[in-house]
PDB file of C-alpha atoms in Angstrom:
ATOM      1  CA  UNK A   1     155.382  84.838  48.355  1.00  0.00           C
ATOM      2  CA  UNK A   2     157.500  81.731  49.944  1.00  0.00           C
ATOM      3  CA  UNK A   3     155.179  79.132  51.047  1.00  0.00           C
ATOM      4  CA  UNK A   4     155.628  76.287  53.070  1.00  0.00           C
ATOM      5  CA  UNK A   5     153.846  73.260  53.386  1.00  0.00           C
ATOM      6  CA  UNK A   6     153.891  71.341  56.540  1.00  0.00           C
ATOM      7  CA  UNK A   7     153.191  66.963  55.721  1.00  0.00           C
ATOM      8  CA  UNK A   8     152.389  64.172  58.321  1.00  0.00           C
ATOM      9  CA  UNK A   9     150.121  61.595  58.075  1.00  0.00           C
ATOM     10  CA  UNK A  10     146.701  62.494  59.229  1.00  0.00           C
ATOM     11  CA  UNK A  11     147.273  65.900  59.272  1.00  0.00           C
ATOM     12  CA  UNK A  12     146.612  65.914  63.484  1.00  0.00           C
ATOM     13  CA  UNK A  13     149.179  65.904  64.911  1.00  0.00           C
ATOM     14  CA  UNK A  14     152.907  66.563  63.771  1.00  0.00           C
ATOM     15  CA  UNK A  15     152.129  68.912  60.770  1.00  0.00           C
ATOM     16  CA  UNK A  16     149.511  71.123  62.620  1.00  0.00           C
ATOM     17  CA  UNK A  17     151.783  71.138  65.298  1.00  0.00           C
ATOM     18  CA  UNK A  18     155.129  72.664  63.147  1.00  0.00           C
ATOM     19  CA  UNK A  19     152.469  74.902  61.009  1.00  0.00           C
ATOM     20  CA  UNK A  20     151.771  76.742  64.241  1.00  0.00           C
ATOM     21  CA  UNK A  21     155.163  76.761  65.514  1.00  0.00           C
ATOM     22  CA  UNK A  22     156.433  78.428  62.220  1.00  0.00           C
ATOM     23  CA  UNK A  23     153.063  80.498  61.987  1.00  0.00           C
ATOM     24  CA  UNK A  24     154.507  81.908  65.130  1.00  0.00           C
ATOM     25  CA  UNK A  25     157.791  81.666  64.564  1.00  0.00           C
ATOM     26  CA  UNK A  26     157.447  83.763  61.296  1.00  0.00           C
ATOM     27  CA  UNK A  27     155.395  86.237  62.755  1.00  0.00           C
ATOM     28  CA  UNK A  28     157.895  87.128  65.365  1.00  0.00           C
ATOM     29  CA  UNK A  29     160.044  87.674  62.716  1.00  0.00           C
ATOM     30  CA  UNK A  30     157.634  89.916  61.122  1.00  0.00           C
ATOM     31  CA  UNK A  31     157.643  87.537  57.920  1.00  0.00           C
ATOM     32  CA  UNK A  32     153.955  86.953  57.576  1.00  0.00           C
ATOM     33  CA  UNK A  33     154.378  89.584  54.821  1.00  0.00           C
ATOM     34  CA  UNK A  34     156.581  86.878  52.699  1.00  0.00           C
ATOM     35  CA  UNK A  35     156.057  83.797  54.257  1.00  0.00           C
ATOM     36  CA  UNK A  36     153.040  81.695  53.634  1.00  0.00           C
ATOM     37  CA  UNK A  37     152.262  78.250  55.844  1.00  0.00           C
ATOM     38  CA  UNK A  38     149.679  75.504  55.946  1.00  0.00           C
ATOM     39  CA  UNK A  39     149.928  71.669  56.818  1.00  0.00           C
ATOM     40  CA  UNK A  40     148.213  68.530  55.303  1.00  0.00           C
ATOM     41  CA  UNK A  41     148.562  64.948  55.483  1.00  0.00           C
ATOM     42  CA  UNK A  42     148.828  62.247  53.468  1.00  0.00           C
ATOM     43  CA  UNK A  43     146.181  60.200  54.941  1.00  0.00           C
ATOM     44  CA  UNK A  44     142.376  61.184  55.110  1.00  0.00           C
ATOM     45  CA  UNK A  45     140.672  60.149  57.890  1.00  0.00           C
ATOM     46  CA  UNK A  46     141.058  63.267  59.777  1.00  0.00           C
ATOM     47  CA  UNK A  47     139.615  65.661  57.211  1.00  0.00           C
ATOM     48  CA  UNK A  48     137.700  68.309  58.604  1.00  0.00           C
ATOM     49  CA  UNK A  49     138.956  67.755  62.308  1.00  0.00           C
ATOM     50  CA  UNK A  50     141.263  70.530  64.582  1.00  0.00           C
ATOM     51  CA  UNK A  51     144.504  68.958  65.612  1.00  0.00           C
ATOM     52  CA  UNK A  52     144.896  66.476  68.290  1.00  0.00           C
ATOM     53  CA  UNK A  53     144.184  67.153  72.064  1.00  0.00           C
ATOM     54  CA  UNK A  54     147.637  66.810  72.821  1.00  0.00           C
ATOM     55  CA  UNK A  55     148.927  68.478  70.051  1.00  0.00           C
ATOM     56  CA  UNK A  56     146.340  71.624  71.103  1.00  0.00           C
ATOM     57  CA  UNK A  57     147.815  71.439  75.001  1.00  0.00           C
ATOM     58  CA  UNK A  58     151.168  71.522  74.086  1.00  0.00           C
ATOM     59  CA  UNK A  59     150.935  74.883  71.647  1.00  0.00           C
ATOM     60  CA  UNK A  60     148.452  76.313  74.951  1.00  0.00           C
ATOM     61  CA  UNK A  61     151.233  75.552  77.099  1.00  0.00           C
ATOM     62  CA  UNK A  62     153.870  77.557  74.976  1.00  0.00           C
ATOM     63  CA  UNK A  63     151.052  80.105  73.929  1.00  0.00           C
ATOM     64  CA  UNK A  64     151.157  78.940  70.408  1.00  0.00           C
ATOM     65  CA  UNK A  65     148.055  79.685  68.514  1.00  0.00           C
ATOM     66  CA  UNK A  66     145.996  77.255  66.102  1.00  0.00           C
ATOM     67  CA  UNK A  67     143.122  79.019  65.678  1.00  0.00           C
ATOM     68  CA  UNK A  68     141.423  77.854  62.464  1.00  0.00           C
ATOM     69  CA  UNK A  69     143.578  74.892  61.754  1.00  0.00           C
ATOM     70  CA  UNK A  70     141.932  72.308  60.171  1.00  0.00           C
ATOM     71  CA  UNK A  71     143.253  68.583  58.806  1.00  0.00           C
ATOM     72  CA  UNK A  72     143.678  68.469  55.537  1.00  0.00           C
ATOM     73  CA  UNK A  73     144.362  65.946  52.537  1.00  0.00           C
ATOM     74  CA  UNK A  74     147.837  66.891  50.440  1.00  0.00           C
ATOM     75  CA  UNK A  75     146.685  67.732  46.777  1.00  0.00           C
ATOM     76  CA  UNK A  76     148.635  67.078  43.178  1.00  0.00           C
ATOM     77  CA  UNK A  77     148.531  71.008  42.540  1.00  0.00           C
ATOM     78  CA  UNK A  78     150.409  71.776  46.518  1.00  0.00           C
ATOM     79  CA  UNK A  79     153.618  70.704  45.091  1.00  0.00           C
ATOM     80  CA  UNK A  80     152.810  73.887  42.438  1.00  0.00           C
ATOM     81  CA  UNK A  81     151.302  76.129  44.773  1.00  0.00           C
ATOM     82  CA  UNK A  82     154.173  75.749  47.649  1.00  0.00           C
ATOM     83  CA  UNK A  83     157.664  76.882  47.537  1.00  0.00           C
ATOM     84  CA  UNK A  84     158.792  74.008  50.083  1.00  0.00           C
ATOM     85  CA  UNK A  85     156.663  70.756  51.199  1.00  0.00           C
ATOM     86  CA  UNK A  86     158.614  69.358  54.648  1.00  0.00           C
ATOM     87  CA  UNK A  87     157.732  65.979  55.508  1.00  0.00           C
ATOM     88  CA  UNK A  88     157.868  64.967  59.220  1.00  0.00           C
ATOM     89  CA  UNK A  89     158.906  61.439  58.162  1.00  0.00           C
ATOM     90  CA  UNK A  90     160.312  58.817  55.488  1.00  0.00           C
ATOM     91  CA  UNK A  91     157.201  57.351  54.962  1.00  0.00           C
ATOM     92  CA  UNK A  92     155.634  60.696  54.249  1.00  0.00           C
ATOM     93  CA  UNK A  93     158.155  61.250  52.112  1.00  0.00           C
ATOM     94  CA  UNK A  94     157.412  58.087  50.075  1.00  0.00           C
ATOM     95  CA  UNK A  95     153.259  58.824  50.058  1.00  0.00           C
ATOM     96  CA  UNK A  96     154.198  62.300  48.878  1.00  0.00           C
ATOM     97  CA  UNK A  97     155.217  60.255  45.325  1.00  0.00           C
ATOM     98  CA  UNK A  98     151.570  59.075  45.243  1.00  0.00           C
ATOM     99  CA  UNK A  99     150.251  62.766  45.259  1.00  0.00           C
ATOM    100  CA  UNK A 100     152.900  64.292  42.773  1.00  0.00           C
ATOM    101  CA  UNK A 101     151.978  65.092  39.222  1.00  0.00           C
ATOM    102  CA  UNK A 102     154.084  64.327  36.371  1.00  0.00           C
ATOM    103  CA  UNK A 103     156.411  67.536  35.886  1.00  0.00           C
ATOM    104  CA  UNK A 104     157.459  68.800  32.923  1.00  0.00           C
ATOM    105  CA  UNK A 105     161.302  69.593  32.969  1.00  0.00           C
ATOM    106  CA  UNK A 106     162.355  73.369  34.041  1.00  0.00           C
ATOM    107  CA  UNK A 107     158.542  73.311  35.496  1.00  0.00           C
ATOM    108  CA  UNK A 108     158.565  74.978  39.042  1.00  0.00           C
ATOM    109  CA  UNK A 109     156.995  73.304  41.784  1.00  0.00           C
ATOM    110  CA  UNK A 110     158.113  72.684  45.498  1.00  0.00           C
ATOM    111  CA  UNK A 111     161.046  71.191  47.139  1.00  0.00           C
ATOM    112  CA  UNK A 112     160.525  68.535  49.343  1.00  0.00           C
ATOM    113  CA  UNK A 113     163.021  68.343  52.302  1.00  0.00           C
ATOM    114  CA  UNK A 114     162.093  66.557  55.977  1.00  0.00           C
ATOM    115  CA  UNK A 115     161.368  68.664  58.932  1.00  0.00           C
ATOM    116  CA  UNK A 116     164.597  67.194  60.552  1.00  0.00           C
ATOM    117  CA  UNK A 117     167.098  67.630  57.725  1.00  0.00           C
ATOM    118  CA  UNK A 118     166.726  71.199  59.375  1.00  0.00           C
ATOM    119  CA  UNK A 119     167.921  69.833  62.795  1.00  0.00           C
ATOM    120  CA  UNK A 120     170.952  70.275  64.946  1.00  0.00           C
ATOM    121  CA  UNK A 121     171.281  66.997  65.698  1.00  0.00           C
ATOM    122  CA  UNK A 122     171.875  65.180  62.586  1.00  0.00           C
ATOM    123  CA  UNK A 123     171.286  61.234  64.479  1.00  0.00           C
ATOM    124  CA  UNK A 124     167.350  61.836  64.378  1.00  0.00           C
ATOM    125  CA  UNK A 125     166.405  61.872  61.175  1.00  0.00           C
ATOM    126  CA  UNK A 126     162.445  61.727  61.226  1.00  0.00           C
ATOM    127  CA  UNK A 127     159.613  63.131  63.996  1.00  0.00           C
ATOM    128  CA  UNK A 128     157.843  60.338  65.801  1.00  0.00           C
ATOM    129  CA  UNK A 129     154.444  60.303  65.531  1.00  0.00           C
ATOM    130  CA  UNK A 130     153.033  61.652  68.761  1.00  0.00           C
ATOM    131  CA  UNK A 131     149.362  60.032  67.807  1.00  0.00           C
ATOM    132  CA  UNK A 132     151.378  56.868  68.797  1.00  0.00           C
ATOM    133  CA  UNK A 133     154.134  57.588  71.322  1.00  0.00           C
ATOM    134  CA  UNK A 134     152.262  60.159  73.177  1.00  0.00           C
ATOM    135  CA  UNK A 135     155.123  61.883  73.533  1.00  0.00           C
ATOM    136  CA  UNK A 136     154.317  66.083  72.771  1.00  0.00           C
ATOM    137  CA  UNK A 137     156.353  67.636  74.643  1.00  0.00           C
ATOM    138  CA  UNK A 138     159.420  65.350  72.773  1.00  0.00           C
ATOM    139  CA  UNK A 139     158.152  66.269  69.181  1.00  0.00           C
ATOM    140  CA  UNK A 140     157.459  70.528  70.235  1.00  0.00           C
ATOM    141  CA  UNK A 141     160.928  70.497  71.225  1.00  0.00           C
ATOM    142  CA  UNK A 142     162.065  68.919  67.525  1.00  0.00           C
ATOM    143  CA  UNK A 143     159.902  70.982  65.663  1.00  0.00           C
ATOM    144  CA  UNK A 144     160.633  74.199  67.106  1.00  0.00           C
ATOM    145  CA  UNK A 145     164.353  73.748  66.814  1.00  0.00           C
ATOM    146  CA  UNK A 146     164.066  72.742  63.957  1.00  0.00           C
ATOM    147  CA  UNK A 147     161.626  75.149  62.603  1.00  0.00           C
ATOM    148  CA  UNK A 148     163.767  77.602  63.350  1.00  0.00           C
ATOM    149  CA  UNK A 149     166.580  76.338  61.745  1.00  0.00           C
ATOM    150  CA  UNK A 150     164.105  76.137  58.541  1.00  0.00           C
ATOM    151  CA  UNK A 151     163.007  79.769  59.010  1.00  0.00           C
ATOM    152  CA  UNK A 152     166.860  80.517  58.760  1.00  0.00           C
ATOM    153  CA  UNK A 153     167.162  78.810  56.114  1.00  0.00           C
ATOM    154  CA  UNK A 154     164.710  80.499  54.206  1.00  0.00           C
ATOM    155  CA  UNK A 155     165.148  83.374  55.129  1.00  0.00           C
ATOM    156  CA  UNK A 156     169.370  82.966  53.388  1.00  0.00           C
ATOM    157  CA  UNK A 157     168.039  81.042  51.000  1.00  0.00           C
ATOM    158  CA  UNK A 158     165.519  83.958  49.358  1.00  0.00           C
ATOM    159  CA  UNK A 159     167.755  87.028  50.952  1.00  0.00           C
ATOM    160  CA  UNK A 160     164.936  88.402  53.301  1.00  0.00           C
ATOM    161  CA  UNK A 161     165.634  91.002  56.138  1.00  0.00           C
ATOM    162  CA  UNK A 162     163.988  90.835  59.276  1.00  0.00           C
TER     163      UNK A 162
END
């Protein structure tokens, strides 16, 4: 099983937003066989709560389901349970560190790559944070581009068929 790990900050807004878009993604694909996905963040004061109104309009408007989707906190054993962690940001990046165990050398554990590392256009390198900019329909379009760009990747990377 390939599993992916989607990382923002409070787990609200960005990361809830590309774990459905990938869910979905992925399950057109008819991946959901092989491909595992879940979000978290890296801060906690969202713990327990669905993903932000905007967030849940913009995934209604593209018929994008989220049932079930709950923030989360990231966790020292994710970067051991997950194939790939993908951070929306530089910053998450950097508060990953915080959460990552000492590893051993030759021990598996995830590779962390950002969301946009995935794009097509290379002169954005991180996902705004919609919680701030209010700007959904701006961050959909980067995450499902580049989602799908990451589900191609993937999918080369481990030699899957459709």
């Amino acid at each position: 099983m390939i599993r992916v790990l989607f990382v923002c900050l409070g787990n609200i807004c960005r990361s809830p937003m590309a774990e459905a878009v990938f869910r979905h993604q992925v399950k057109e694909a008819g991946l959901e066989d092989v491909i595992s996905i879940d979000s978290a963040g890296t801060g906690d004061w969202h713990i327990g709560h669905p993903p932000h109104q905007g967030t849940r309009d913009i995934l209604d408007r593209y018929q994008i389901g989220y049932d079930g989707l709950k923030a989360r906190q990231v966790r020292p054993d994710d970067f051991y349970h997950f194939t790939y962690i993908i951070a929306m940001d530089d910053s998450n990046v950097v508060n990953l560190d915080a959460f990552a165990p000492e590893f051993v050398e030759n021990e598996q554990h995830a590779s962390i790559h950002k969301l946009l590392d995935f794009s097509s256009n290379q002169a954005i390198t991180e996902v705004p944070d919609p919680y701030y900019t209010g700007k959904f329909q701006e961050v959909y379009e980067m995450v499902e581009e580049s989602c799908s760009r990451l589900l191609a990747y993937i999918v080369d990377q481990h030699e899957l068929t459709k």
